[in-house]
Backbone as a printed PyTorch tensor [residue, N CA C, xyz], in Angstrom:
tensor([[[  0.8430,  -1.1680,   0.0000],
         [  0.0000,   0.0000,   0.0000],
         [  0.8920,   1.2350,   0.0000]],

        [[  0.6520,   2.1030,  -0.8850],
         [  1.0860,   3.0040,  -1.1850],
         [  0.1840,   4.5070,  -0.2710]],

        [[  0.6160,   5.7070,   0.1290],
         [ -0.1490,   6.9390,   0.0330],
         [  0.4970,   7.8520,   0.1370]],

        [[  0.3320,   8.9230,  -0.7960],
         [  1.3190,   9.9980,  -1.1260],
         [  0.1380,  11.5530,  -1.8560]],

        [[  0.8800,  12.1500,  -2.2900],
         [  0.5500,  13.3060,  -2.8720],
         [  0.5810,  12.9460,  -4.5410]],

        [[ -0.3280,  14.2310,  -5.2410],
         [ -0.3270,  13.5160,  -6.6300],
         [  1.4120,  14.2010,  -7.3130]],

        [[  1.6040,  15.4390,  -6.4570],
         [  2.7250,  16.0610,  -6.6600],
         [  4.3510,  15.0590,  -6.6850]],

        [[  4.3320,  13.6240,  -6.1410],
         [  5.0000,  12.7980,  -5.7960],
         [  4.5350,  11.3650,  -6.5440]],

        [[  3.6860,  11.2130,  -7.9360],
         [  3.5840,  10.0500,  -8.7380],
         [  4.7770,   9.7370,  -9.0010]],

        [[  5.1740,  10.6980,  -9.9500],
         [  6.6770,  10.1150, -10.3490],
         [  7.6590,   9.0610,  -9.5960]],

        [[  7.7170,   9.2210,  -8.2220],
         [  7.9900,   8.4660,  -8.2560],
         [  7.6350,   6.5360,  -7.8140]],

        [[  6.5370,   7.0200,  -8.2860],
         [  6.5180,   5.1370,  -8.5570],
         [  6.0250,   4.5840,  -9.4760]],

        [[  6.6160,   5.1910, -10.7130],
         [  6.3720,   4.8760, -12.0080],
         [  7.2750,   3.7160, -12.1490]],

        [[  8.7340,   3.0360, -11.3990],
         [  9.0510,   2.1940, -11.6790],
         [  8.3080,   0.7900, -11.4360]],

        [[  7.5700,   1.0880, -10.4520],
         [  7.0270,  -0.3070,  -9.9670],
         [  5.9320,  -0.9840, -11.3640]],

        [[  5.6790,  -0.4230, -12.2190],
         [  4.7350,  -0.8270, -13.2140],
         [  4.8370,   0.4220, -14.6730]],

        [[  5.0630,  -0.0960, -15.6720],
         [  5.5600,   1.2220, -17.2430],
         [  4.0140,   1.5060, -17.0620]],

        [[  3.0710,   0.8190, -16.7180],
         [  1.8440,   1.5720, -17.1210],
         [  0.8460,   2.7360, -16.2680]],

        [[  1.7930,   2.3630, -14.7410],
         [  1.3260,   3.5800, -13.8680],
         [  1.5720,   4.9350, -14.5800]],

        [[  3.0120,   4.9250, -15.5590],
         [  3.1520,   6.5910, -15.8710],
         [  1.7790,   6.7310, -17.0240]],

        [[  1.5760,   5.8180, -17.5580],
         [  0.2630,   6.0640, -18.6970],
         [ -1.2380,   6.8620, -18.0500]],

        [[ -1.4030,   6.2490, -16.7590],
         [ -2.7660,   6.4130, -16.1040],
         [ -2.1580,   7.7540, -15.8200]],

        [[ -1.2230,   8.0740, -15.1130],
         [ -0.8560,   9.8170, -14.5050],
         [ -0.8310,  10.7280, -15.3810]],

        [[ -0.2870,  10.2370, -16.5540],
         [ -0.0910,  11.3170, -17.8660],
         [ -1.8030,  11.6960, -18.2830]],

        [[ -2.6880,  10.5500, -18.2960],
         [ -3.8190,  10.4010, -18.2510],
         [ -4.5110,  11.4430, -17.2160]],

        [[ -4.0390,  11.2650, -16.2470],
         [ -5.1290,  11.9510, -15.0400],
         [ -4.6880,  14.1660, -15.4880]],

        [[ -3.2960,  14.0380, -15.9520],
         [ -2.3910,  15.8070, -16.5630],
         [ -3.1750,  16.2510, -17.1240]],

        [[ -3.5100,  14.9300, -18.1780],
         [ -4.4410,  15.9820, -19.1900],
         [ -6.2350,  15.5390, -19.4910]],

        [[ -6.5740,  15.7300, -18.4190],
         [ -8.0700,  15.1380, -18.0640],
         [ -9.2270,  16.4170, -17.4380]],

        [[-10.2400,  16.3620, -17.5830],
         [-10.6160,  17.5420, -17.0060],
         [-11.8650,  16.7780, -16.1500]],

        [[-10.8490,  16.5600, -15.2620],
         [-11.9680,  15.5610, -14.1650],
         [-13.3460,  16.0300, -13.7290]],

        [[-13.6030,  17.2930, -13.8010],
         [-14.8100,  17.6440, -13.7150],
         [-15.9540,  17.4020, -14.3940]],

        [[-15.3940,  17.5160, -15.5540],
         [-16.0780,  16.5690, -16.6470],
         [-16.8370,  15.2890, -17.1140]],

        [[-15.9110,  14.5570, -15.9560],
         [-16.1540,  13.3870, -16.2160],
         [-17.1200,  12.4350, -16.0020]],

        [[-18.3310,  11.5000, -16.9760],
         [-19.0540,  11.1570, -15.9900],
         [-19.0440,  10.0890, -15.5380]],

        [[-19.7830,   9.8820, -14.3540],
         [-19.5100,   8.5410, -13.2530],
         [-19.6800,   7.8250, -14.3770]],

        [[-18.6170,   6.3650, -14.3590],
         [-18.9030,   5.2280, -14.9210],
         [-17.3260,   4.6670, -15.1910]],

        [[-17.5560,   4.0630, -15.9530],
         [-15.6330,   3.6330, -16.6700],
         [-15.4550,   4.4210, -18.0230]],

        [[-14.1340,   4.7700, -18.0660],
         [-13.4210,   5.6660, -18.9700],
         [-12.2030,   4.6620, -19.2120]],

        [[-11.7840,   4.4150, -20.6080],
         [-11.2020,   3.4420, -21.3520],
         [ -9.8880,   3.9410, -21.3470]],

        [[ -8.3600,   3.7210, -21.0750],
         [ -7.0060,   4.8560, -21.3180],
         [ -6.3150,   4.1790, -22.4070]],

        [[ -6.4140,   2.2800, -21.9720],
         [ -5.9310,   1.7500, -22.7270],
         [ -5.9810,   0.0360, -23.1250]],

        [[ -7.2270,   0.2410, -23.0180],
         [ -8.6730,  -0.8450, -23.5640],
         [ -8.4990,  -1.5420, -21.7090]],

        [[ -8.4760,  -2.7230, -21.9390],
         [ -8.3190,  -3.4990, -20.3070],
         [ -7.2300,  -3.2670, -19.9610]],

        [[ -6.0210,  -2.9890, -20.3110],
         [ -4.7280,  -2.6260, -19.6370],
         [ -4.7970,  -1.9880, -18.8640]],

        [[ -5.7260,  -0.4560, -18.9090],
         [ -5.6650,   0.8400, -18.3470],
         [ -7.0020,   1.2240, -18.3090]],

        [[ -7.6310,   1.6170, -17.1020],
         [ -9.1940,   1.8980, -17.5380],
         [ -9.1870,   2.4010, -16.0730]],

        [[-10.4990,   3.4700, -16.3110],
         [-10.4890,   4.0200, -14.5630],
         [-12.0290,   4.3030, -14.5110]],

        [[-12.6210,   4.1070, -13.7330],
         [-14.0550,   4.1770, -12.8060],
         [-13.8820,   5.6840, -12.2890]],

        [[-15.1000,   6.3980, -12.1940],
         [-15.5630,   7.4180, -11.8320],
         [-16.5810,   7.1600, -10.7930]],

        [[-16.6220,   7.4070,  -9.5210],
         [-17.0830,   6.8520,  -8.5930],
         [-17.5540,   8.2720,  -8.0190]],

        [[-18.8740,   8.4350,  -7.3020],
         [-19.6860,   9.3890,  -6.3410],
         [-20.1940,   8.8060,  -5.5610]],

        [[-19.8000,   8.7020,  -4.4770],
         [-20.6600,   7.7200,  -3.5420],
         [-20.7020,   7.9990,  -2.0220]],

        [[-21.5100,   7.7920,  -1.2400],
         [-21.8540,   7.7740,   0.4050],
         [-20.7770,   6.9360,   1.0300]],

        [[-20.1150,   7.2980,   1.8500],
         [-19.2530,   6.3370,   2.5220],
         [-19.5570,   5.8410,   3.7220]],

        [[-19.2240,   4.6680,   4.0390],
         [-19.9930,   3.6370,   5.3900],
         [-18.3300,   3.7310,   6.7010]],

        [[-19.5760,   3.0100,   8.1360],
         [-18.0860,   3.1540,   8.7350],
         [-17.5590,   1.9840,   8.6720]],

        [[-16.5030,   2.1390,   9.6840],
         [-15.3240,   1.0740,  10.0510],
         [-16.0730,  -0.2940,   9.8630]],

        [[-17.0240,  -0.1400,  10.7200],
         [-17.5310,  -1.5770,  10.9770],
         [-18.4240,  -1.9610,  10.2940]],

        [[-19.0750,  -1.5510,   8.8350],
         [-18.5280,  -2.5470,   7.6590],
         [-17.7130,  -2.1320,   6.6470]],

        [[-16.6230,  -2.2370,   7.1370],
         [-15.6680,  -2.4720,   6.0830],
         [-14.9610,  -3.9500,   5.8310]],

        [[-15.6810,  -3.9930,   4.1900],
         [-14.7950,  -5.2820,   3.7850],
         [-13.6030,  -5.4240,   3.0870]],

        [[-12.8800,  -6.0740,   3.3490],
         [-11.6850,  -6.4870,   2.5110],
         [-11.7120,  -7.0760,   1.5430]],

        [[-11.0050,  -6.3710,   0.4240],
         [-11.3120,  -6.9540,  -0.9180],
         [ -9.6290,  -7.2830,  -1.4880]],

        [[ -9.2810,  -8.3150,  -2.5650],
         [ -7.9330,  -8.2900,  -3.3560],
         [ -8.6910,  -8.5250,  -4.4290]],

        [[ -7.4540,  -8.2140,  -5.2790],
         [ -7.1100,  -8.5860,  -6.9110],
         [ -6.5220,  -9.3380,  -7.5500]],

        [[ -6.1190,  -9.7800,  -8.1170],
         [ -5.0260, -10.8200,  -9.1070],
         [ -4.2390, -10.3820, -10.0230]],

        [[ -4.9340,  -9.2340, -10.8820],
         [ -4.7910,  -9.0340, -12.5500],
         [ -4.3390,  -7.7040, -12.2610]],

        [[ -4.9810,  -6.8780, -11.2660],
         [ -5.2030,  -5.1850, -11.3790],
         [ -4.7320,  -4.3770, -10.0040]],

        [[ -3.5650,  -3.6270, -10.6420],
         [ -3.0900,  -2.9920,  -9.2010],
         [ -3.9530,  -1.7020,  -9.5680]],

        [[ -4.5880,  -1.0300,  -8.1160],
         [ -5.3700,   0.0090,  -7.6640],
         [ -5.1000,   1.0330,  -7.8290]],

        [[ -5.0390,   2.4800,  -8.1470],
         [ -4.5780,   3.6300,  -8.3270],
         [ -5.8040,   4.2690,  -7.9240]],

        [[ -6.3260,   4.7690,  -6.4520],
         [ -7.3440,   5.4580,  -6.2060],
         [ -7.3910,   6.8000,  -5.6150]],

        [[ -7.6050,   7.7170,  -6.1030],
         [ -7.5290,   9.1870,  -6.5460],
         [ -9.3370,  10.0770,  -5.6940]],

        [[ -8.8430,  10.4500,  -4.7850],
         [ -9.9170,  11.7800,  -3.9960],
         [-10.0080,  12.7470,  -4.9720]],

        [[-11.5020,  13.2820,  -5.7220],
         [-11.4140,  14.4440,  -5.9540],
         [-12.9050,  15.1010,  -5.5080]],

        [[-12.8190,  15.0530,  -4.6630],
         [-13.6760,  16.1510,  -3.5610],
         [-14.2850,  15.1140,  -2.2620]],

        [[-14.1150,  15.6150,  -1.4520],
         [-14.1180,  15.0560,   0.4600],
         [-12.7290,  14.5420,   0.1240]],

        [[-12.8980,  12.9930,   1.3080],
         [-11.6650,  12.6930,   2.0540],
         [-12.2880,  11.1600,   2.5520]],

        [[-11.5750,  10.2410,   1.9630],
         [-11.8110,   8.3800,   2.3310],
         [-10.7550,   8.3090,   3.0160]],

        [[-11.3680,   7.3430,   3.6240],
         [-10.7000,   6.5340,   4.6680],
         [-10.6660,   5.1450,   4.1270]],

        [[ -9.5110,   4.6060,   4.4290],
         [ -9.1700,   2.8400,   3.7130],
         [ -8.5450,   1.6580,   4.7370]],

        [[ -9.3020,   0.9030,   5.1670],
         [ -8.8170,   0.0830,   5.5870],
         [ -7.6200,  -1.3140,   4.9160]],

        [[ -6.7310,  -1.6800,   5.6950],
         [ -5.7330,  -2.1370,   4.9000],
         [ -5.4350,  -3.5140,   5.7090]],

        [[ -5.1400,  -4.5120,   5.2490],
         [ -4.0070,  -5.9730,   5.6530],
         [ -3.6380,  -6.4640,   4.4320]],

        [[ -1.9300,  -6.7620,   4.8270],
         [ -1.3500,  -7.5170,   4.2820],
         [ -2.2390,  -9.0450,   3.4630]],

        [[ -2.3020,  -9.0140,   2.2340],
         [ -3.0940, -10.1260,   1.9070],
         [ -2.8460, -11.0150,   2.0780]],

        [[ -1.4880, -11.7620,   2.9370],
         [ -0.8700, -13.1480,   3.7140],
         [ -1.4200, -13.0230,   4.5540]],

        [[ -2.2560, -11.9610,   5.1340],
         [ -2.6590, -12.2230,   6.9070],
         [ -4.3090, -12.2460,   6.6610]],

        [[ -4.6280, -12.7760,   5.4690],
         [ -6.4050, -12.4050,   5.5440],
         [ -6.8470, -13.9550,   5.5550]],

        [[ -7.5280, -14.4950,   6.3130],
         [ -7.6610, -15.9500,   6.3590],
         [ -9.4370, -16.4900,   6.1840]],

        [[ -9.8820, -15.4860,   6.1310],
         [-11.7260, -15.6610,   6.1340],
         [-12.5760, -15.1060,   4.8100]],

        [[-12.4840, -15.8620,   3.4320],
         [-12.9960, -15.4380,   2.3840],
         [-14.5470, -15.4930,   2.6320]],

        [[-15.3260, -14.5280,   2.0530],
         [-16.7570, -14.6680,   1.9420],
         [-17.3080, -15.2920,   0.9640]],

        [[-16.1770, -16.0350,  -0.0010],
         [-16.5280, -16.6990,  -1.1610],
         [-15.7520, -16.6870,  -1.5990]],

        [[-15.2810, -17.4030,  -3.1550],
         [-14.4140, -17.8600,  -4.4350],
         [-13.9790, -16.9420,  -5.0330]],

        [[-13.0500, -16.3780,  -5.5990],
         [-12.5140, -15.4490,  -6.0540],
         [-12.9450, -15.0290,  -7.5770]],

        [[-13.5910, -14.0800,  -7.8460],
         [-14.6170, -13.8310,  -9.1740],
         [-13.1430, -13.3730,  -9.7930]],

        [[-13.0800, -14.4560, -11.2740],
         [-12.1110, -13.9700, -12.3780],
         [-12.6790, -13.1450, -13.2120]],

        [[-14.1850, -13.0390, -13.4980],
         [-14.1600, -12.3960, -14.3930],
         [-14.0780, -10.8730, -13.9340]],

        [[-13.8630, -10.5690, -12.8350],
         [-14.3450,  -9.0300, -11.7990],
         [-13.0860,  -8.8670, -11.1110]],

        [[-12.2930, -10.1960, -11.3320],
         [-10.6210,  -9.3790, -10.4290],
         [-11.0070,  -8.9860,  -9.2300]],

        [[-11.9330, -10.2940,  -8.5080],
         [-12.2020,  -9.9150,  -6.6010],
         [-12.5470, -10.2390,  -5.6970]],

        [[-11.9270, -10.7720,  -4.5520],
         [-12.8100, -11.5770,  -3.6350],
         [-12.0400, -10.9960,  -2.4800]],

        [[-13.5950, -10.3230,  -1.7280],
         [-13.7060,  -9.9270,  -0.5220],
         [-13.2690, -11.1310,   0.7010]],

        [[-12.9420, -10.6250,   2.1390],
         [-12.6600, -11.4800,   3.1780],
         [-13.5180, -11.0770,   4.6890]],

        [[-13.8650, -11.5200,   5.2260],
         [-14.4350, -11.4340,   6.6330],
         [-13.4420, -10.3860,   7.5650]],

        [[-12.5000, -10.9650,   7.2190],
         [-11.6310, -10.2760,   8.3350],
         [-11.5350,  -9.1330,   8.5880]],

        [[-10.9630,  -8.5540,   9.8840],
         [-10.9240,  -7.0280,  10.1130],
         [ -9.6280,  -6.0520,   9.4210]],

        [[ -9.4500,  -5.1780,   9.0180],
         [ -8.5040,  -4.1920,   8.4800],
         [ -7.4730,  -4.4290,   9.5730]],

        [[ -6.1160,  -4.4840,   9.1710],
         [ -5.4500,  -4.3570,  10.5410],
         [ -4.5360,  -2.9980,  10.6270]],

        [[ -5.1920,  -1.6260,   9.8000],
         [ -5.1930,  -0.5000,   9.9750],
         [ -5.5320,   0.1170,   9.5920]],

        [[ -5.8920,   1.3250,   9.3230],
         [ -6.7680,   2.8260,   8.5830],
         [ -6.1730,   3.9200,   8.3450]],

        [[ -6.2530,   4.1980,   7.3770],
         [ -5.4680,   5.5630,   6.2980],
         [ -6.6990,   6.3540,   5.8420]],

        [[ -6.0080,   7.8160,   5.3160],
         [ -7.1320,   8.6860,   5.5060],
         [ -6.1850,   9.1040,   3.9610]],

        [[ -7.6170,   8.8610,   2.6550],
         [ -7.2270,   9.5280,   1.3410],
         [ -7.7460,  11.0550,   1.2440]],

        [[ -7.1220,  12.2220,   1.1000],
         [ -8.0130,  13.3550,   1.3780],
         [ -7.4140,  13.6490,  -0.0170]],

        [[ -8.4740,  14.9930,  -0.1180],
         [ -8.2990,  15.2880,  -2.2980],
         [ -6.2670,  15.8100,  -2.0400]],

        [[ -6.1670,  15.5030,  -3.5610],
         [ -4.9690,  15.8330,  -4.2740],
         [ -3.9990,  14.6680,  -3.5000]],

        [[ -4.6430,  13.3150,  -3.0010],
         [ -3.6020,  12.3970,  -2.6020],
         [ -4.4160,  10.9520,  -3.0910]],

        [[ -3.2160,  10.1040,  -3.6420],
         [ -3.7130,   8.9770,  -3.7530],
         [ -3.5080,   8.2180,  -3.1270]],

        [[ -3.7830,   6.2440,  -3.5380],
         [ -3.6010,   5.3930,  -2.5060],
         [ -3.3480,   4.6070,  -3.5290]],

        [[ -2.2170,   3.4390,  -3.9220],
         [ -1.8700,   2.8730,  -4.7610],
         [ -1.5280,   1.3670,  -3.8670]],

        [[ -2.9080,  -0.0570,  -4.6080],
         [ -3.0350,  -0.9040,  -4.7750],
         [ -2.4050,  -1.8380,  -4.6230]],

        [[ -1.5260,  -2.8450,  -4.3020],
         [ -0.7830,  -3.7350,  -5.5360],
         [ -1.9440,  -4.8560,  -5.1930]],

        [[ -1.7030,  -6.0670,  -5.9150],
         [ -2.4250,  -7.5630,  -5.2680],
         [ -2.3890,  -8.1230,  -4.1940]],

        [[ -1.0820,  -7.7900,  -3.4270],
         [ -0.7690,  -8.1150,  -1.9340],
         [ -1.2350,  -7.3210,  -1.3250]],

        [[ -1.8450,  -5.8660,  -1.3620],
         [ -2.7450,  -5.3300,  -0.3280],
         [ -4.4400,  -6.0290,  -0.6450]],

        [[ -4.8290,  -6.0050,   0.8650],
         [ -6.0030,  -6.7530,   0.6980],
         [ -6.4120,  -5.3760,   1.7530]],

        [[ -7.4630,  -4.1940,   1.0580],
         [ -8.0970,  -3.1840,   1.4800],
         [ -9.6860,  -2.9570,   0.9850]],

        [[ -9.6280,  -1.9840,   2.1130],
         [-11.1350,  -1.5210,   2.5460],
         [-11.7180,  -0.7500,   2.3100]],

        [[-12.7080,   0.0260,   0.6590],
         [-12.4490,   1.3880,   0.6380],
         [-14.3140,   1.6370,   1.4840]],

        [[-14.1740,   2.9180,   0.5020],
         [-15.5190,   3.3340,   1.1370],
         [-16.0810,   3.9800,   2.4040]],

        [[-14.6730,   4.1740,   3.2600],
         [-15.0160,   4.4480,   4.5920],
         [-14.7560,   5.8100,   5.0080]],

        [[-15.6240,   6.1130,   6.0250],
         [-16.0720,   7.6800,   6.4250],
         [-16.9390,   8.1830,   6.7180]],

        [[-17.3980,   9.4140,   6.5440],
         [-18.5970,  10.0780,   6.5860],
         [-19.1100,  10.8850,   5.7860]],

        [[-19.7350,  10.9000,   5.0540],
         [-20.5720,  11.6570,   4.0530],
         [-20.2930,  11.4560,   2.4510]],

        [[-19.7570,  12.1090,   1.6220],
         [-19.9810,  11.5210,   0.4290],
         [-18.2310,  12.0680,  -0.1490]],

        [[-18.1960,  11.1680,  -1.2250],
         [-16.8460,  11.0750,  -1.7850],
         [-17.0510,  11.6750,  -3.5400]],

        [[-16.4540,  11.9290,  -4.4960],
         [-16.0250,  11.8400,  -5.8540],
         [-14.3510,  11.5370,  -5.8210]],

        [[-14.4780,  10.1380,  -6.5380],
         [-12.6330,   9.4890,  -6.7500],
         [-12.8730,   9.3160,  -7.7050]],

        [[-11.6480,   8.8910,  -8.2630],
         [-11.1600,   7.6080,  -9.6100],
         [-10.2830,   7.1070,  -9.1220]],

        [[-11.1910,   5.6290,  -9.6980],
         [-10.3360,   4.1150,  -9.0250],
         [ -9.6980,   3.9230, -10.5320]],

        [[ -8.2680,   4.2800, -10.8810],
         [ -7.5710,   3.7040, -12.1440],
         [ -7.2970,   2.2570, -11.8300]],

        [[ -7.9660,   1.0820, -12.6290],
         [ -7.4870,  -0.3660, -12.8100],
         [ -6.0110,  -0.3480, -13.8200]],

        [[ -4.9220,  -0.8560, -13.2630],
         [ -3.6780,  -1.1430, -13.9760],
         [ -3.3070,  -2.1170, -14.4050]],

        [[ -3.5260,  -3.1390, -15.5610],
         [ -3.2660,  -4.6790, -14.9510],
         [ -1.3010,  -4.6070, -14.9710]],

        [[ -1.3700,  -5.4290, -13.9060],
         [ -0.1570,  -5.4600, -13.6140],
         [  1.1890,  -5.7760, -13.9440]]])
């Protein structure tokens, strides 16, 4: 799990060539614009969700992983909160892992909480097994999917 400023992408463009694609993406974007749903960067490689939504608390927050798609999730107006564990320490699936959706949630509790506020992101990999959605009142993000 990653969390930083958007002023500070650069540097973790090494961990994946296609993180710099989604950022160059987000430079020249006029996010206001945009409407809720999925926006295509670079067919399934690169694609990002436009999300407006009510946020729930701590106590339900579920834990979710990936396989295929590291996370790139972006505040642009309020402030999320994310629950986080190491995905070696999650031992209680709520079910089979959906391939075609890249996701299967776990029972278990977060074994900590980070606070995404606008102009900062929170960057994914498959080994974080996190919690979004959490807080109080309402959010606008983009969740960029990267496959990895």
């Amino acid at each position: 799990m990653i969390l930083d400023t958007l002023q500070n992408r650069e540097l973790y463009y090494p961990l994946c060539p296609r993180l710099r694609k989604a950022f160059e993406w987000l430079d020249h974007t006029d996010i206001s614009a945009l409407a809720v749903g999925r926006h295509d960067i670079d067919g399934d490689d690169i694609f990002v969700n436009v999300s407006e939504l009510e946020l729930k608390p701590r106590s339900e927050a579920a834990l979710e992983v990936h396989n295929k798609y590291i996370d790139i999730q972006v505040v642009f107006g309020g402030e999320e909160e994310f629950g986080w564990s190491p995905r070696s320490g999650v031992q209680s699936p709520r079910g089979e892992f959906d391939e075609a959706k890249d996701i299967q949630f776990f029972e278990d509790a977060p074994q900590t909480f980070y606070t995404v506020r606008e102009g900062q992101f929170t960057i994914l990999m498959p080994e974080d097994a996190h919690a979004p959605m959490l807080g109080c009142g309402h959010v606008r993000k983009l969740i960029f999917k990267v496959r990895k």
